[in-house]
Structures are given as C-alpha cells and as structure tokens.
C-alpha cells in the first residue's frame, strides 16, 4: 500500500529525504545576466544552508570553501583568477576538474558546490563541461538561471540569447519582482520561454535552499562554527524564513509494493512542468531482488545508483518530489499506477530503461544519457 503526504515538506530527518549519495557531491550552475542577482542569491543560500557546507567557484573562477571563515574575510587568499572571468571560455572540462577536486575531496566535508557563472558566460557550455567531467566525486546538480524581472524586457532586447538560456534551465528564479512594473506579465512570459522548468518568484534572491540541495550536512559537525550559528539571532525581519517554502510544492511517496521499471520510466519521461528534483530509493522487486536503486533527478538529468539491500532492510520505495506549480495529489496517483503488485516474476527486458541511467564503473561520464537529447550533452 502506498502513502502520500501532498503537503509535507521534505524532512531532513525523514528516510525519504536522506538521499544525497555519499558517492557524489551535486554541482549547481548559477547563471544569469549582469545585475540579475546571482551573488545576492548565493549569499542567501550561505545564510540559510541549514548546516550544510557550500563550496563555490565564483565569477573570477576562484575555488573557495565557504564556511564560517568567510565572515572573517578569509576568502580572498583562496581565490584563483583566470583573467576574463568567463568560465566557459577560460577553461575546459579537465581544468574545471582541477578546481572541483579542491572542493570535492572528502576532507573538506562539503555537501554541495555552486558555480556562480560570469554574467557573460554561456550556461550550455558550463553544463557540457560538468557532464563531461571525469571527477568521480561530483554529479550534475542543475542549471539555475536568475532573471531580473524589473529589467527583463530590456535584457531580452539587448541579449536575445536569454530565450535559449531559459529553455535550457532546470530552475528559473525570477528575481526583483517587487521592482517590476507588471510582475504577473513578466512571470507569465518567463514561464512561456522555459521547457518545463520550475519557475520561482523571488525578491532579494530569497529562494528556499531545499529547492537546490538538502539542508542538512552529510555528517554531524561537532565544535564547528557555521553560518547558521553566526546568524541564528540576527533578527533579520526581511528574511521571512518561515514563508520561503510557499514558493514550492513537494510530495513524499512511500510504498511497500515494488515498482514496475517500465511504468516508472514512463512517469519520468512525462514528468510535469515545474518538477525540479526527485530523490529517494526505489524497490524494483523481482526485477532486481538484490539491489535497491537510489535515484537522483534534477530537471532533465537522471541517474540511478544500484546498491545492495542490507540485511533487515524494509523493502520500500521512498521518494520525495520537489517543484513549483505541482499537483501533489495527481503525482501521487501517477506513482501509485507504477506499482507492480501483480507481477511476481521479472520481465527479462523490464530493467533496460532504468539501466540506461546507471553509470557503469568503466563508462565515461560524458557517455551517460540525458533527458534532453537535443542538447547533445
């Protein structure tokens, strides 16, 4: 029997939310034209990280670790400048791996990496480099495009390529809505230019970090000062932290009935507009009785990680879906329809669709399939 809780937010302590694979750190590309508010958004994430440690590669392409030392102004010594600051022109995938290595090594304890791109960077090239990365410790975490709502019409006139950038994005943050003369029109126009991406309105870059990463550190940190410790009692009345979650919808789904792999892949192929992240574990029953499958999906990107069931583990499917403008009740019914309770025997070819999204140990990272074939990533 399956259980849905359409209104529940993904709990950092809940089983279904404990999905971030220990194998790989998600890398989020934060893009947008000059003045859109990328740095403001990144600073907001730092202050609302929930104890997670964020590593960043910033505009002038400096690899830095962002923790409590940043408050003391200790970031400058860690910055590596590449001159023109345009990531997509200044480096290739192998060079990017060098900087990712500094942040992804286990000793740093970093939980998520954010690449804040130059305002002139080409997002598609940055995504290509990440997908071509040979670093085993990272995984693509999505393309976030930040839009200045107040200047959107002028930006489109000067930079018509913004339409293409929006069509590639996994999450679009429509920032500075409070300054837009016709905010509903701008919001609707941006939505019309995206390809099923989640579109989130924002002011001052305030977006719930749950959209981008799990707001719990991957391991308990003892005796370490964090941004949350420093700012816990700042009394910033403009944060409205209790209301950030209103910008997104979530569904927690749990079932003790194995899932049909063909049915689940069909669900993923037709995922609705605004569904940004899917995380959790899937039980495919007789199709693979030895393994459960951790799933990591962000925007168009999808990957499964088979891992052996531990002795005594309850054989459950546990998923959390996060997005904007979703119908959680309808999504829950669609997932229920993927249950495979009437098929006790495995179909010989049933897992082929799933296995396409499992990276084999000897498979090159840039060979893995991607939801959007026309991107040729």
mmCIF file of N, CA, C and O in Angstrom, residues 46-119:
data_model
loop_
_atom_site.group_PDB
_atom_site.id
_atom_site.type_symbol
_atom_site.label_atom_id
_atom_site.label_comp_id
_atom_site.label_asym_id
_atom_site.label_seq_id
_atom_site.Cartn_x
_atom_site.Cartn_y
_atom_site.Cartn_z
ATOM 1 N N UNK A 46 23.990 30.814 1.544
ATOM 2 C CA UNK A 46 25.002 30.629 2.587
ATOM 3 C C UNK A 46 24.402 30.809 3.976
ATOM 4 O O UNK A 46 24.722 30.082 4.911
ATOM 5 N N UNK A 47 23.531 31.798 4.095
ATOM 6 C CA UNK A 47 22.970 32.115 5.401
ATOM 7 C C UNK A 47 21.823 31.200 5.788
ATOM 8 O O UNK A 47 21.403 31.170 6.935
ATOM 9 N N UNK A 48 21.288 30.460 4.818
ATOM 10 C CA UNK A 48 20.163 29.567 5.101
ATOM 11 C C UNK A 48 20.524 28.123 4.759
ATOM 12 O O UNK A 48 19.665 27.341 4.365
ATOM 13 N N UNK A 49 21.781 27.744 4.910
ATOM 14 C CA UNK A 49 22.248 26.440 4.443
ATOM 15 C C UNK A 49 21.843 25.286 5.351
ATOM 16 O O UNK A 49 22.092 24.128 5.021
ATOM 17 N N UNK A 50 21.258 25.575 6.485
ATOM 18 C CA UNK A 50 20.815 24.510 7.373
ATOM 19 C C UNK A 50 21.945 23.675 7.937
ATOM 20 O O UNK A 50 21.740 22.542 8.362
ATOM 21 N N UNK A 51 23.158 24.213 7.968
ATOM 22 C CA UNK A 51 24.290 23.474 8.491
ATOM 23 C C UNK A 51 25.121 22.807 7.418
ATOM 24 O O UNK A 51 26.215 22.308 7.699
ATOM 25 N N UNK A 52 24.622 22.767 6.188
ATOM 26 C CA UNK A 52 25.405 22.200 5.099
ATOM 27 C C UNK A 52 26.543 23.141 4.736
ATOM 28 O O UNK A 52 26.423 24.357 4.847
ATOM 29 N N UNK A 53 27.633 22.575 4.286
ATOM 30 C CA UNK A 53 28.777 23.382 3.870
ATOM 31 C C UNK A 53 28.738 23.533 2.348
ATOM 32 O O UNK A 53 28.662 22.553 1.617
ATOM 33 N N UNK A 54 28.792 24.772 1.890
ATOM 34 C CA UNK A 54 28.712 25.073 0.465
ATOM 35 C C UNK A 54 30.093 25.450 -0.042
ATOM 36 O O UNK A 54 30.741 26.347 0.491
ATOM 37 N N UNK A 55 30.540 24.776 -1.071
ATOM 38 C CA UNK A 55 31.742 25.170 -1.778
ATOM 39 C C UNK A 55 31.328 25.949 -3.005
ATOM 40 O O UNK A 55 30.261 25.705 -3.580
ATOM 41 N N UNK A 56 32.144 26.919 -3.431
ATOM 42 C CA UNK A 56 31.754 27.751 -4.560
ATOM 43 C C UNK A 56 32.917 27.993 -5.499
ATOM 44 O O UNK A 56 34.070 28.088 -5.079
ATOM 45 N N UNK A 57 32.603 28.078 -6.765
ATOM 46 C CA UNK A 57 33.534 28.535 -7.790
ATOM 47 C C UNK A 57 32.899 29.796 -8.354
ATOM 48 O O UNK A 57 31.812 29.739 -8.937
ATOM 49 N N UNK A 58 33.550 30.941 -8.137
ATOM 50 C CA UNK A 58 32.899 32.228 -8.379
ATOM 51 C C UNK A 58 33.319 32.845 -9.699
ATOM 52 O O UNK A 58 34.118 32.288 -10.446
ATOM 53 N N UNK A 59 32.768 34.032 -9.983
ATOM 54 C CA UNK A 59 32.913 34.692 -11.279
ATOM 55 C C UNK A 59 34.340 34.741 -11.807
ATOM 56 O O UNK A 59 34.577 34.498 -12.973
ATOM 57 N N UNK A 60 35.298 35.111 -10.929
ATOM 58 C CA UNK A 60 36.665 35.189 -11.408
ATOM 59 C C UNK A 60 37.357 33.841 -11.314
ATOM 60 O O UNK A 60 38.561 33.725 -11.376
ATOM 61 N N UNK A 61 36.540 32.811 -11.172
ATOM 62 C CA UNK A 61 36.966 31.416 -11.162
ATOM 63 C C UNK A 61 37.976 31.140 -10.080
ATOM 64 O O UNK A 61 39.056 30.635 -10.311
ATOM 65 N N UNK A 62 37.584 31.456 -8.858
ATOM 66 C CA UNK A 62 38.383 31.060 -7.726
ATOM 67 C C UNK A 62 37.701 29.916 -7.022
ATOM 68 O O UNK A 62 36.504 29.957 -6.785
ATOM 69 N N UNK A 63 38.437 28.875 -6.719
ATOM 70 C CA UNK A 63 37.866 27.752 -5.980
ATOM 71 C C UNK A 63 37.966 28.077 -4.506
ATOM 72 O O UNK A 63 39.048 28.309 -3.992
ATOM 73 N N UNK A 64 36.844 28.112 -3.805
ATOM 74 C CA UNK A 64 36.842 28.506 -2.401
ATOM 75 C C UNK A 64 35.930 27.581 -1.614
ATOM 76 O O UNK A 64 34.994 27.009 -2.147
ATOM 77 N N UNK A 65 36.226 27.460 -0.355
ATOM 78 C CA UNK A 65 35.326 26.768 0.544
ATOM 79 C C UNK A 65 34.620 27.824 1.374
ATOM 80 O O UNK A 65 35.259 28.688 1.966
ATOM 81 N N UNK A 66 33.296 27.772 1.415
ATOM 82 C CA UNK A 66 32.548 28.803 2.120
ATOM 83 C C UNK A 66 32.037 28.225 3.424
ATOM 84 O O UNK A 66 31.234 27.318 3.441
ATOM 85 N N UNK A 67 32.551 28.728 4.512
ATOM 86 C CA UNK A 67 32.104 28.332 5.838
ATOM 87 C C UNK A 67 32.208 29.555 6.737
ATOM 88 O O UNK A 67 32.200 30.685 6.264
ATOM 89 N N UNK A 68 32.319 29.361 8.038
ATOM 90 C CA UNK A 68 32.331 30.496 8.955
ATOM 91 C C UNK A 68 33.521 31.411 8.726
ATOM 92 O O UNK A 68 33.466 32.597 9.055
ATOM 93 N N UNK A 69 34.608 30.919 8.148
ATOM 94 C CA UNK A 69 35.769 31.777 7.904
ATOM 95 C C UNK A 69 35.435 32.915 6.955
ATOM 96 O O UNK A 69 36.079 33.961 6.974
ATOM 97 N N UNK A 70 34.425 32.722 6.111
ATOM 98 C CA UNK A 70 34.063 33.767 5.158
ATOM 99 C C UNK A 70 33.659 35.048 5.864
ATOM 100 O O UNK A 70 33.891 36.152 5.361
ATOM 101 N N UNK A 71 33.070 34.911 7.035
ATOM 102 C CA UNK A 71 32.633 36.086 7.775
ATOM 103 C C UNK A 71 33.826 36.927 8.204
ATOM 104 O O UNK A 71 33.762 38.140 8.287
ATOM 105 N N UNK A 72 34.949 36.259 8.444
ATOM 106 C CA UNK A 72 36.150 36.971 8.866
ATOM 107 C C UNK A 72 36.938 37.522 7.685
ATOM 108 O O UNK A 72 38.037 38.029 7.836
ATOM 109 N N UNK A 73 36.385 37.383 6.471
ATOM 110 C CA UNK A 73 37.033 37.936 5.284
ATOM 111 C C UNK A 73 38.198 37.129 4.794
ATOM 112 O O UNK A 73 39.127 37.663 4.204
ATOM 113 N N UNK A 74 38.160 35.811 5.023
ATOM 114 C CA UNK A 74 39.300 34.972 4.659
ATOM 115 C C UNK A 74 39.157 34.323 3.292
ATOM 116 O O UNK A 74 39.860 33.384 2.985
ATOM 117 N N UNK A 75 38.240 34.812 2.462
ATOM 118 C CA UNK A 75 38.029 34.180 1.162
ATOM 119 C C UNK A 75 39.088 34.581 0.148
ATOM 120 O O UNK A 75 39.440 33.796 -0.725
ATOM 121 N N UNK A 76 39.578 35.798 0.217
ATOM 122 C CA UNK A 76 40.440 36.306 -0.835
ATOM 123 C C UNK A 76 41.671 35.464 -1.092
ATOM 124 O O UNK A 76 42.066 35.267 -2.237
ATOM 125 N N UNK A 77 42.295 34.931 -0.055
ATOM 126 C CA UNK A 77 43.514 34.151 -0.236
ATOM 127 C C UNK A 77 43.269 32.865 -0.996
ATOM 128 O O UNK A 77 44.205 32.246 -1.500
ATOM 129 N N UNK A 78 42.003 32.412 -1.089
ATOM 130 C CA UNK A 78 41.706 31.163 -1.768
ATOM 131 C C UNK A 78 41.224 31.369 -3.202
ATOM 132 O O UNK A 78 40.877 30.404 -3.858
ATOM 133 N N UNK A 79 41.139 32.593 -3.638
ATOM 134 C CA UNK A 79 40.595 32.880 -4.956
ATOM 135 C C UNK A 79 41.659 32.729 -6.031
ATOM 136 O O UNK A 79 42.760 33.239 -5.891
ATOM 137 N N UNK A 80 41.303 32.022 -7.099
ATOM 138 C CA UNK A 80 42.196 31.852 -8.241
ATOM 139 C C UNK A 80 41.588 32.584 -9.423
ATOM 140 O O UNK A 80 40.499 32.242 -9.878
ATOM 141 N N UNK A 81 42.249 33.613 -9.930
ATOM 142 C CA UNK A 81 41.713 34.413 -11.022
ATOM 143 C C UNK A 81 42.165 33.862 -12.364
ATOM 144 O O UNK A 81 43.322 33.501 -12.556
ATOM 145 N N UNK A 82 41.203 33.815 -13.298
ATOM 146 C CA UNK A 82 41.522 33.378 -14.654
ATOM 147 C C UNK A 82 41.439 34.534 -15.640
ATOM 148 O O UNK A 82 41.164 34.338 -16.818
ATOM 149 N N UNK A 83 41.605 35.722 -15.167
ATOM 150 C CA UNK A 83 41.663 36.869 -16.066
ATOM 151 C C UNK A 83 40.305 37.384 -16.466
ATOM 152 O O UNK A 83 39.756 38.256 -15.813
ATOM 153 N N UNK A 84 39.738 36.822 -17.551
ATOM 154 C CA UNK A 84 38.492 37.400 -18.055
ATOM 155 C C UNK A 84 37.277 36.944 -17.270
ATOM 156 O O UNK A 84 36.191 37.456 -17.478
ATOM 157 N N UNK A 85 37.420 35.958 -16.394
ATOM 158 C CA UNK A 85 36.323 35.563 -15.527
ATOM 159 C C UNK A 85 35.208 34.830 -16.223
ATOM 160 O O UNK A 85 34.201 34.541 -15.596
ATOM 161 N N UNK A 86 35.335 34.504 -17.496
ATOM 162 C CA UNK A 86 34.278 33.810 -18.219
ATOM 163 C C UNK A 86 34.595 32.327 -18.237
ATOM 164 O O UNK A 86 35.455 31.870 -18.994
ATOM 165 N N UNK A 87 33.940 31.567 -17.382
ATOM 166 C CA UNK A 87 34.288 30.179 -17.171
ATOM 167 C C UNK A 87 34.262 29.376 -18.459
ATOM 168 O O UNK A 87 35.150 28.577 -18.726
ATOM 169 N N UNK A 88 33.214 29.561 -19.272
ATOM 170 C CA UNK A 88 33.039 28.716 -20.442
ATOM 171 C C UNK A 88 34.109 28.979 -21.495
ATOM 172 O O UNK A 88 34.355 28.131 -22.351
ATOM 173 N N UNK A 89 34.780 30.145 -21.441
ATOM 174 C CA UNK A 89 35.827 30.465 -22.414
ATOM 175 C C UNK A 89 37.214 30.216 -21.848
ATOM 176 O O UNK A 89 38.166 29.986 -22.596
ATOM 177 N N UNK A 90 37.366 30.287 -20.537
ATOM 178 C CA UNK A 90 38.693 30.276 -19.930
ATOM 179 C C UNK A 90 39.208 28.884 -19.623
ATOM 180 O O UNK A 90 40.405 28.689 -19.460
ATOM 181 N N UNK A 91 38.313 27.898 -19.477
ATOM 182 C CA UNK A 91 38.748 26.564 -19.089
ATOM 183 C C UNK A 91 38.037 25.524 -19.924
ATOM 184 O O UNK A 91 37.041 25.791 -20.585
ATOM 185 N N UNK A 92 38.583 24.293 -19.879
ATOM 186 C CA UNK A 92 37.877 23.164 -20.455
ATOM 187 C C UNK A 92 37.505 22.208 -19.328
ATOM 188 O O UNK A 92 37.740 22.487 -18.151
ATOM 189 N N UNK A 93 36.911 21.065 -19.677
ATOM 190 C CA UNK A 93 36.398 20.156 -18.648
ATOM 191 C C UNK A 93 37.505 19.660 -17.733
ATOM 192 O O UNK A 93 37.310 19.540 -16.511
ATOM 193 N N UNK A 94 38.691 19.364 -18.293
ATOM 194 C CA UNK A 94 39.776 18.846 -17.456
ATOM 195 C C UNK A 94 40.274 19.904 -16.480
ATOM 196 O O UNK A 94 40.614 19.594 -15.333
ATOM 197 N N UNK A 95 40.314 21.166 -16.908
ATOM 198 C CA UNK A 95 40.726 22.245 -15.999
ATOM 199 C C UNK A 95 39.688 22.459 -14.912
ATOM 200 O O UNK A 95 40.017 22.721 -13.751
ATOM 201 N N UNK A 96 38.420 22.370 -15.288
ATOM 202 C CA UNK A 96 37.356 22.507 -14.294
ATOM 203 C C UNK A 96 37.489 21.425 -13.229
ATOM 204 O O UNK A 96 37.283 21.678 -12.035
ATOM 205 N N UNK A 97 37.874 20.220 -13.650
ATOM 206 C CA UNK A 97 38.046 19.128 -12.695
ATOM 207 C C UNK A 97 39.097 19.457 -11.635
ATOM 208 O O UNK A 97 38.986 19.025 -10.482
ATOM 209 N N UNK A 98 40.127 20.220 -12.021
ATOM 210 C CA UNK A 98 41.174 20.586 -11.068
ATOM 211 C C UNK A 98 40.577 21.397 -9.923
ATOM 212 O O UNK A 98 40.897 21.184 -8.744
ATOM 213 N N UNK A 99 39.698 22.333 -10.257
ATOM 214 C CA UNK A 99 39.097 23.175 -9.226
ATOM 215 C C UNK A 99 38.033 22.427 -8.435
ATOM 216 O O UNK A 99 37.891 22.624 -7.225
ATOM 217 N N UNK A 100 37.304 21.550 -9.122
ATOM 218 C CA UNK A 100 36.326 20.734 -8.412
ATOM 219 C C UNK A 100 37.015 19.805 -7.416
ATOM 220 O O UNK A 100 36.485 19.531 -6.342
ATOM 221 N N UNK A 101 38.202 19.334 -7.781
ATOM 222 C CA UNK A 101 38.939 18.427 -6.900
ATOM 223 C C UNK A 101 39.238 19.087 -5.561
ATOM 224 O O UNK A 101 39.201 18.441 -4.505
ATOM 225 N N UNK A 102 39.541 20.377 -5.575
ATOM 226 C CA UNK A 102 39.847 21.080 -4.323
ATOM 227 C C UNK A 102 38.661 21.065 -3.363
ATOM 228 O O UNK A 102 38.835 21.057 -2.155
ATOM 229 N N UNK A 103 37.459 21.097 -3.938
ATOM 230 C CA UNK A 103 36.260 21.191 -3.116
ATOM 231 C C UNK A 103 35.640 19.840 -2.809
ATOM 232 O O UNK A 103 34.974 19.679 -1.790
ATOM 233 N N UNK A 104 35.820 18.868 -3.688
ATOM 234 C CA UNK A 104 35.116 17.592 -3.561
ATOM 235 C C UNK A 104 35.877 16.553 -2.756
ATOM 236 O O UNK A 104 35.323 15.498 -2.445
ATOM 237 N N UNK A 105 37.120 16.826 -2.408
ATOM 238 C CA UNK A 105 37.860 15.827 -1.624
ATOM 239 C C UNK A 105 37.178 15.648 -0.269
ATOM 240 O O UNK A 105 36.673 16.619 0.329
ATOM 241 N N UNK A 106 37.102 14.422 0.226
ATOM 242 C CA UNK A 106 36.354 14.140 1.465
ATOM 243 C C UNK A 106 36.759 14.999 2.653
ATOM 244 O O UNK A 106 35.935 15.310 3.513
ATOM 245 N N UNK A 107 38.020 15.387 2.722
ATOM 246 C CA UNK A 107 38.492 16.137 3.887
ATOM 247 C C UNK A 107 37.821 17.497 4.025
ATOM 248 O O UNK A 107 37.792 18.074 5.114
ATOM 249 N N UNK A 108 37.270 18.061 2.944
ATOM 250 C CA UNK A 108 36.619 19.372 3.028
ATOM 251 C C UNK A 108 35.261 19.289 3.700
ATOM 252 O O UNK A 108 34.774 20.279 4.246
ATOM 253 N N UNK A 109 34.601 18.127 3.630
ATOM 254 C CA UNK A 109 33.275 17.993 4.217
ATOM 255 C C UNK A 109 32.209 18.788 3.504
ATOM 256 O O UNK A 109 31.153 19.078 4.076
ATOM 257 N N UNK A 110 32.451 19.163 2.259
ATOM 258 C CA UNK A 110 31.484 19.977 1.515
ATOM 259 C C UNK A 110 30.311 19.127 1.054
ATOM 260 O O UNK A 110 30.476 17.978 0.636
ATOM 261 N N UNK A 111 29.109 19.692 1.138
ATOM 262 C CA UNK A 111 27.881 18.969 0.798
ATOM 263 C C UNK A 111 27.317 19.342 -0.568
ATOM 264 O O UNK A 111 26.601 18.548 -1.177
ATOM 265 N N UNK A 112 27.599 20.541 -1.039
ATOM 266 C CA UNK A 112 27.107 20.989 -2.337
ATOM 267 C C UNK A 112 28.074 22.037 -2.874
ATOM 268 O O UNK A 112 28.676 22.784 -2.101
ATOM 269 N N UNK A 113 28.272 22.055 -4.194
ATOM 270 C CA UNK A 113 29.135 23.038 -4.838
ATOM 271 C C UNK A 113 28.285 23.899 -5.756
ATOM 272 O O UNK A 113 27.461 23.383 -6.513
ATOM 273 N N UNK A 114 28.479 25.215 -5.683
ATOM 274 C CA UNK A 114 27.764 26.147 -6.543
ATOM 275 C C UNK A 114 28.773 26.858 -7.441
ATOM 276 O O UNK A 114 29.753 27.431 -6.940
ATOM 277 N N UNK A 115 28.568 26.799 -8.737
ATOM 278 C CA UNK A 115 29.371 27.570 -9.680
ATOM 279 C C UNK A 115 28.590 28.829 -10.014
ATOM 280 O O UNK A 115 27.544 28.776 -10.670
ATOM 281 N N UNK A 116 29.078 29.966 -9.533
ATOM 282 C CA UNK A 116 28.436 31.238 -9.883
ATOM 283 C C UNK A 116 29.110 31.752 -11.149
ATOM 284 O O UNK A 116 30.240 32.232 -11.129
ATOM 285 N N UNK A 117 28.403 31.637 -12.267
ATOM 286 C CA UNK A 117 28.984 31.964 -13.566
ATOM 287 C C UNK A 117 29.045 33.463 -13.776
ATOM 288 O O UNK A 117 28.253 34.230 -13.216
ATOM 289 N N UNK A 118 29.972 33.882 -14.612
ATOM 290 C CA UNK A 118 30.018 35.272 -15.045
ATOM 291 C C UNK A 118 28.717 35.625 -15.752
ATOM 292 O O UNK A 118 28.072 34.780 -16.365
ATOM 293 N N UNK A 119 28.355 36.893 -15.692
ATOM 294 C CA UNK A 119 27.153 37.340 -16.380
ATOM 295 C C UNK A 119 27.223 37.175 -17.884
ATOM 296 O O UNK A 119 26.194 37.244 -18.569
#
